[in-house]
């Protein structure tokens, strides 16, 4: 019996130590999770998804559009040489947009981590924000606003090919519809020259009747049309992410400014209290010396 008692005590101590370790790990996990800027994390994920959809689908859609124009609307390479160059420039711009936003979203996420920890330390009076930190947040807010305006223009520009392909899709659907009562299908044409995509001297420049129906059944048309829609949705998701970033940066800047003002007020108040205490002590010293 005497031998089993120490064994039971040691087991109880081990169980208590394990409970303290698990409690410490749990508190550490809660502390780490509390420092995660979830708003910035959601905006970063949305930005990655939106930019990936826009860049990937837009690049493939531009290639399919060029292939469709070369095969059906402009068979002479010199007629669409300018368009080919413009599409290649757009594709290089897409490469740049994808690379830039990948880096910029990570920087904004890191800024969110920094600001979240700075605000918590500021509230605990263990850390004081600097003017440089607030200026960096203001700079990111300004740059994000410029990028928001730029991507808003990109969103409108991406809607143009969606509109053109939608018109062709509707024209082909009207030709196939049994309720259309079309007597001469060859009179229904789509002339891409009127949109300024290719010059007016390009041959054939338009597609009518059965030729138009064949174009609508090609994989280039079907894939490009739906990829443009997905790219448009990706541009919209990126705009939402940038708006989210703007709200986060604006809130962080306001928090940092308010925390800095509060900290300055506390410093001034502490200094005034110390001056009052020193003055009171000096008066007490004078009174005691006069009494003596």
Tab-separated table of C-alpha atoms in Angstrom:
chain	number	residue	atom	x	y	z
A	1	UNK	CA	0.000	0.000	0.000
A	2	UNK	CA	2.872	2.375	0.845
A	3	UNK	CA	4.471	1.639	-2.531
A	4	UNK	CA	1.340	2.355	-4.532
A	5	UNK	CA	0.784	5.772	-2.919
A	6	UNK	CA	3.868	7.463	-4.424
A	7	UNK	CA	2.989	5.920	-7.804
A	8	UNK	CA	-0.500	7.384	-7.642
A	9	UNK	CA	0.911	10.785	-6.662
A	10	UNK	CA	3.375	10.731	-9.573
A	11	UNK	CA	0.595	9.812	-12.007
A	12	UNK	CA	-1.523	12.685	-10.698
A	13	UNK	CA	1.403	15.060	-11.126
A	14	UNK	CA	1.984	13.849	-14.704
A	15	UNK	CA	-1.703	14.276	-15.509
A	16	UNK	CA	-1.639	17.786	-14.051
A	17	UNK	CA	1.484	18.653	-16.066
A	18	UNK	CA	-0.134	17.355	-19.261
A	19	UNK	CA	-3.251	19.412	-18.523
A	20	UNK	CA	-1.149	22.535	-18.029
A	21	UNK	CA	0.757	21.888	-21.276
A	22	UNK	CA	-2.474	21.393	-23.254
A	23	UNK	CA	-3.914	24.530	-21.678
A	24	UNK	CA	-0.765	26.449	-22.597
A	25	UNK	CA	-0.928	25.197	-26.206
A	26	UNK	CA	-4.601	26.118	-26.416
A	27	UNK	CA	-3.949	29.628	-25.113
A	28	UNK	CA	-1.044	30.000	-27.541
A	29	UNK	CA	-3.260	28.944	-30.467
A	30	UNK	CA	-5.981	31.371	-29.401
A	31	UNK	CA	-3.399	34.152	-29.146
A	32	UNK	CA	-2.019	33.364	-32.610
A	33	UNK	CA	-5.484	33.187	-34.153
A	34	UNK	CA	-6.360	36.488	-32.506
A	35	UNK	CA	-3.490	38.167	-34.354
A	36	UNK	CA	-4.678	37.065	-37.812
A	37	UNK	CA	-6.214	39.906	-39.873
A	38	UNK	CA	-9.179	37.933	-41.179
A	39	UNK	CA	-10.548	40.812	-43.258
A	40	UNK	CA	-7.229	41.185	-45.091
A	41	UNK	CA	-7.017	37.412	-45.479
A	42	UNK	CA	-10.470	37.221	-47.105
A	43	UNK	CA	-9.639	40.163	-49.385
A	44	UNK	CA	-6.336	38.531	-50.383
A	45	UNK	CA	-7.991	35.217	-51.255
A	46	UNK	CA	-10.676	37.026	-53.266
A	47	UNK	CA	-8.007	39.093	-55.030
A	48	UNK	CA	-6.001	35.973	-55.930
A	49	UNK	CA	-9.083	34.245	-57.308
A	50	UNK	CA	-10.252	37.289	-59.275
A	51	UNK	CA	-6.856	38.059	-60.800
A	52	UNK	CA	-6.237	34.395	-61.646
A	53	UNK	CA	-9.590	34.123	-63.431
A	54	UNK	CA	-9.121	37.396	-65.281
A	55	UNK	CA	-5.543	36.737	-66.377
A	56	UNK	CA	-5.892	33.058	-67.231
A	57	UNK	CA	-9.233	33.205	-69.006
A	58	UNK	CA	-8.471	36.540	-70.659
A	59	UNK	CA	-5.196	35.281	-72.110
A	60	UNK	CA	-6.770	32.137	-73.587
A	61	UNK	CA	-9.819	34.059	-74.838
A	62	UNK	CA	-7.632	36.559	-76.706
A	63	UNK	CA	-5.761	33.710	-78.400
A	64	UNK	CA	-9.039	32.041	-79.413
A	65	UNK	CA	-10.420	35.342	-80.727
A	66	UNK	CA	-7.360	35.872	-82.913
A	67	UNK	CA	-7.623	32.317	-84.258
A	68	UNK	CA	-11.308	32.790	-85.092
A	69	UNK	CA	-10.666	36.077	-86.896
A	70	UNK	CA	-7.804	34.590	-88.902
A	71	UNK	CA	-9.858	31.572	-89.981
A	72	UNK	CA	-13.171	33.258	-90.782
A	73	UNK	CA	-13.026	37.057	-91.024
A	74	UNK	CA	-9.537	38.111	-92.116
A	75	UNK	CA	-7.619	35.530	-94.074
A	76	UNK	CA	-4.902	37.955	-95.205
A	77	UNK	CA	-2.344	38.337	-92.432
A	78	UNK	CA	-1.505	41.943	-93.326
A	79	UNK	CA	-5.125	42.985	-92.711
A	80	UNK	CA	-5.048	42.022	-89.055
A	81	UNK	CA	-1.346	42.627	-88.335
A	82	UNK	CA	-2.220	45.572	-86.081
A	83	UNK	CA	-4.811	43.522	-84.222
A	84	UNK	CA	-2.289	40.724	-83.694
A	85	UNK	CA	0.207	43.177	-82.231
A	86	UNK	CA	-2.447	44.714	-79.959
A	87	UNK	CA	-3.512	41.278	-78.687
A	88	UNK	CA	0.109	40.364	-77.956
A	89	UNK	CA	0.527	43.632	-76.025
A	90	UNK	CA	-2.615	42.863	-74.035
A	91	UNK	CA	-1.297	39.416	-73.232
A	92	UNK	CA	1.969	40.874	-71.943
A	93	UNK	CA	-0.051	43.354	-69.874
A	94	UNK	CA	-1.969	40.398	-68.428
A	95	UNK	CA	1.342	38.807	-67.400
A	96	UNK	CA	2.300	42.037	-65.650
A	97	UNK	CA	-1.088	42.375	-63.928
A	98	UNK	CA	-0.909	38.832	-62.587
A	99	UNK	CA	2.636	39.245	-61.243
A	100	UNK	CA	1.999	42.688	-59.768
A	101	UNK	CA	-1.212	41.772	-57.961
A	102	UNK	CA	0.317	38.580	-56.581
A	103	UNK	CA	3.068	40.605	-54.901
A	104	UNK	CA	0.819	43.526	-53.954
A	105	UNK	CA	-1.802	41.314	-52.284
A	106	UNK	CA	0.901	39.653	-50.178
A	107	UNK	CA	2.245	43.092	-49.178
A	108	UNK	CA	-1.236	44.235	-48.146
A	109	UNK	CA	-1.720	41.027	-46.151
A	110	UNK	CA	1.608	41.632	-44.385
A	111	UNK	CA	0.537	45.220	-43.713
A	112	UNK	CA	-2.667	43.855	-42.197
A	113	UNK	CA	-0.656	41.601	-39.859
A	114	UNK	CA	1.561	44.521	-38.873
A	115	UNK	CA	-1.323	46.898	-38.238
A	116	UNK	CA	-3.313	44.339	-36.251
A	117	UNK	CA	-0.377	43.615	-33.947
A	118	UNK	CA	0.471	47.324	-33.684
A	119	UNK	CA	-3.053	48.230	-32.625
A	120	UNK	CA	-3.128	45.492	-29.984
A	121	UNK	CA	0.239	46.528	-28.575
A	122	UNK	CA	-0.856	50.152	-28.666
A	123	UNK	CA	-3.927	49.319	-26.633
A	124	UNK	CA	-1.742	47.454	-24.154
A	125	UNK	CA	0.596	50.498	-23.950
A	126	UNK	CA	3.535	48.295	-24.961
A	127	UNK	CA	4.076	49.861	-28.336
A	128	UNK	CA	3.756	53.277	-29.908
A	129	UNK	CA	2.949	53.763	-33.580
A	130	UNK	CA	5.114	56.116	-35.575
A	131	UNK	CA	4.284	58.701	-38.194
A	132	UNK	CA	6.114	56.558	-40.759
A	133	UNK	CA	3.788	53.598	-40.094
A	134	UNK	CA	0.705	55.748	-40.541
A	135	UNK	CA	2.143	57.257	-43.735
A	136	UNK	CA	2.780	53.780	-45.151
A	137	UNK	CA	-0.847	52.828	-44.490
A	138	UNK	CA	-2.022	56.066	-46.121
A	139	UNK	CA	0.226	55.402	-49.145
A	140	UNK	CA	-1.191	51.899	-49.604
A	141	UNK	CA	-4.692	53.334	-49.318
A	142	UNK	CA	-3.966	55.869	-52.077
A	143	UNK	CA	-2.314	53.259	-54.320
A	144	UNK	CA	-5.193	50.816	-53.806
A	145	UNK	CA	-7.654	53.525	-54.805
A	146	UNK	CA	-5.696	54.152	-58.033
A	147	UNK	CA	-5.662	50.408	-58.761
A	148	UNK	CA	-9.395	50.272	-58.084
A	149	UNK	CA	-10.019	52.961	-60.720
A	150	UNK	CA	-7.692	51.179	-63.159
A	151	UNK	CA	-9.421	47.832	-62.694
A	152	UNK	CA	-12.789	49.522	-63.023
A	153	UNK	CA	-11.675	50.654	-66.483
A	154	UNK	CA	-10.410	47.124	-67.214
A	155	UNK	CA	-13.792	45.744	-66.160
A	156	UNK	CA	-15.553	48.056	-68.636
A	157	UNK	CA	-13.078	47.165	-71.370
A	158	UNK	CA	-13.585	43.429	-70.742
A	159	UNK	CA	-17.335	43.898	-71.163
A	160	UNK	CA	-16.830	44.944	-74.826
A	161	UNK	CA	-15.872	41.490	-76.205
A	162	UNK	CA	-18.573	39.928	-74.048
A	163	UNK	CA	-21.114	42.228	-75.718
A	164	UNK	CA	-19.809	41.445	-79.226
A	165	UNK	CA	-19.827	37.694	-78.676
A	166	UNK	CA	-23.256	37.935	-77.085
A	167	UNK	CA	-24.618	39.606	-80.227
A	168	UNK	CA	-23.165	36.852	-82.405
A	169	UNK	CA	-24.564	34.222	-80.051
A	170	UNK	CA	-28.042	35.762	-80.214
A	171	UNK	CA	-27.872	36.030	-84.007
A	172	UNK	CA	-26.971	32.358	-84.342
A	173	UNK	CA	-29.674	31.390	-81.832
A	174	UNK	CA	-32.241	33.379	-83.825
A	175	UNK	CA	-31.236	31.563	-87.014
A	176	UNK	CA	-31.660	28.180	-85.340
A	177	UNK	CA	-34.967	29.035	-83.721
A	178	UNK	CA	-38.003	27.396	-85.430
A	179	UNK	CA	-40.140	30.431	-84.578
A	180	UNK	CA	-37.904	32.846	-86.452
A	181	UNK	CA	-39.546	32.188	-89.905
A	182	UNK	CA	-36.422	33.277	-91.752
A	183	UNK	CA	-36.925	32.969	-95.518
A	184	UNK	CA	-33.382	33.919	-96.581
A	185	UNK	CA	-30.773	32.967	-93.955
A	186	UNK	CA	-27.984	34.400	-96.125
A	187	UNK	CA	-29.321	37.893	-95.449
A	188	UNK	CA	-28.413	37.553	-91.757
A	189	UNK	CA	-24.806	38.595	-91.351
A	190	UNK	CA	-22.302	39.613	-88.704
A	191	UNK	CA	-19.790	42.181	-89.926
A	192	UNK	CA	-16.924	42.570	-87.471
A	193	UNK	CA	-15.491	45.433	-89.525
A	194	UNK	CA	-18.163	47.781	-88.187
A	195	UNK	CA	-16.760	47.324	-84.692
A	196	UNK	CA	-13.312	48.504	-85.755
A	197	UNK	CA	-11.713	45.180	-84.933
A	198	UNK	CA	-10.302	44.777	-88.448
A	199	UNK	CA	-10.040	47.329	-91.283
A	200	UNK	CA	-12.802	47.726	-93.880
A	201	UNK	CA	-10.624	46.327	-96.666
A	202	UNK	CA	-10.265	42.995	-94.827
A	203	UNK	CA	-11.684	40.003	-96.655
A	204	UNK	CA	-14.202	38.571	-96.160
A	205	UNK	CA	-14.810	40.750	-93.091
A	206	UNK	CA	-18.261	39.311	-92.443
A	207	UNK	CA	-20.059	35.977	-92.156
A	208	UNK	CA	-23.602	35.254	-93.303
A	209	UNK	CA	-26.099	32.397	-93.189
A	210	UNK	CA	-24.646	28.919	-92.952
A	211	UNK	CA	-21.102	30.263	-92.589
A	212	UNK	CA	-22.156	32.215	-89.537
A	213	UNK	CA	-23.798	29.126	-88.097
A	214	UNK	CA	-20.591	27.150	-88.583
A	215	UNK	CA	-18.583	29.849	-86.799
A	216	UNK	CA	-20.928	29.729	-83.833
A	217	UNK	CA	-20.431	25.961	-83.642
A	218	UNK	CA	-16.638	26.156	-83.561
A	219	UNK	CA	-14.742	25.514	-80.349
A	220	UNK	CA	-12.890	28.839	-80.666
A	221	UNK	CA	-16.128	30.823	-80.544
A	222	UNK	CA	-17.746	28.775	-77.770
A	223	UNK	CA	-14.633	28.718	-75.588
A	224	UNK	CA	-13.695	32.360	-76.131
A	225	UNK	CA	-17.223	33.570	-75.390
A	226	UNK	CA	-17.457	31.765	-72.077
A	227	UNK	CA	-13.874	32.594	-71.114
A	228	UNK	CA	-14.599	36.288	-71.646
A	229	UNK	CA	-17.564	35.948	-69.288
A	230	UNK	CA	-15.382	34.281	-66.652
A	231	UNK	CA	-12.685	36.930	-67.149
A	232	UNK	CA	-15.330	39.625	-66.643
A	233	UNK	CA	-16.436	37.908	-63.437
A	234	UNK	CA	-12.796	37.722	-62.327
A	235	UNK	CA	-12.363	41.454	-62.942
A	236	UNK	CA	-15.498	42.081	-60.875
A	237	UNK	CA	-14.158	39.909	-58.041
A	238	UNK	CA	-10.892	41.846	-58.113
A	239	UNK	CA	-12.796	45.136	-57.874
A	240	UNK	CA	-14.676	43.816	-54.833
A	241	UNK	CA	-11.364	42.752	-53.275
A	242	UNK	CA	-9.875	46.209	-53.876
A	243	UNK	CA	-12.936	47.857	-52.307
A	244	UNK	CA	-12.483	45.504	-49.354
A	245	UNK	CA	-8.826	46.513	-49.129
A	246	UNK	CA	-9.801	50.193	-49.178
A	247	UNK	CA	-12.178	49.731	-46.253
A	248	UNK	CA	-9.544	47.760	-44.318
A	249	UNK	CA	-6.794	50.308	-44.939
A	250	UNK	CA	-9.096	53.203	-44.083
A	251	UNK	CA	-10.119	51.540	-40.820
A	252	UNK	CA	-6.514	50.662	-39.947
A	253	UNK	CA	-5.364	54.210	-40.604
A	254	UNK	CA	-8.157	55.603	-38.429
A	255	UNK	CA	-7.331	53.120	-35.632
A	256	UNK	CA	-3.636	53.975	-35.759
A	257	UNK	CA	-4.323	57.700	-35.703
A	258	UNK	CA	-6.788	57.359	-32.827
A	259	UNK	CA	-4.409	55.122	-30.876
A	260	UNK	CA	-1.540	57.557	-31.411
A	261	UNK	CA	-3.698	60.472	-30.213
A	262	UNK	CA	-4.768	58.469	-27.152
A	263	UNK	CA	-1.177	57.557	-26.382
A	264	UNK	CA	-0.054	61.180	-26.713
A	265	UNK	CA	-2.864	62.274	-24.408
A	266	UNK	CA	-1.848	59.670	-21.841
A	267	UNK	CA	1.785	60.822	-22.031
A	268	UNK	CA	0.765	64.457	-21.491
A	269	UNK	CA	-1.535	63.483	-18.625
A	270	UNK	CA	1.187	61.382	-16.982
A	271	UNK	CA	3.656	64.235	-17.306
A	272	UNK	CA	1.164	66.702	-15.799
A	273	UNK	CA	0.472	64.317	-12.912
A	274	UNK	CA	4.180	63.974	-12.255
A	275	UNK	CA	4.609	67.745	-12.283
A	276	UNK	CA	1.731	68.148	-9.833
A	277	UNK	CA	3.187	65.496	-7.529
A	278	UNK	CA	6.616	67.148	-7.667
A	279	UNK	CA	5.067	70.537	-6.914
A	280	UNK	CA	3.092	69.089	-4.013
A	281	UNK	CA	6.220	67.471	-2.576
A	282	UNK	CA	8.157	70.716	-2.855
A	283	UNK	CA	5.385	72.582	-1.012
A	284	UNK	CA	5.352	69.930	1.707
A	285	UNK	CA	9.103	70.286	2.035
A	286	UNK	CA	8.834	74.041	2.344
A	287	UNK	CA	6.088	73.771	4.950
A	288	UNK	CA	8.047	71.272	7.022
A	289	UNK	CA	11.155	73.471	6.890
A	290	UNK	CA	9.165	76.545	7.947
A	291	UNK	CA	7.647	74.694	10.922
A	292	UNK	CA	11.018	73.532	12.077
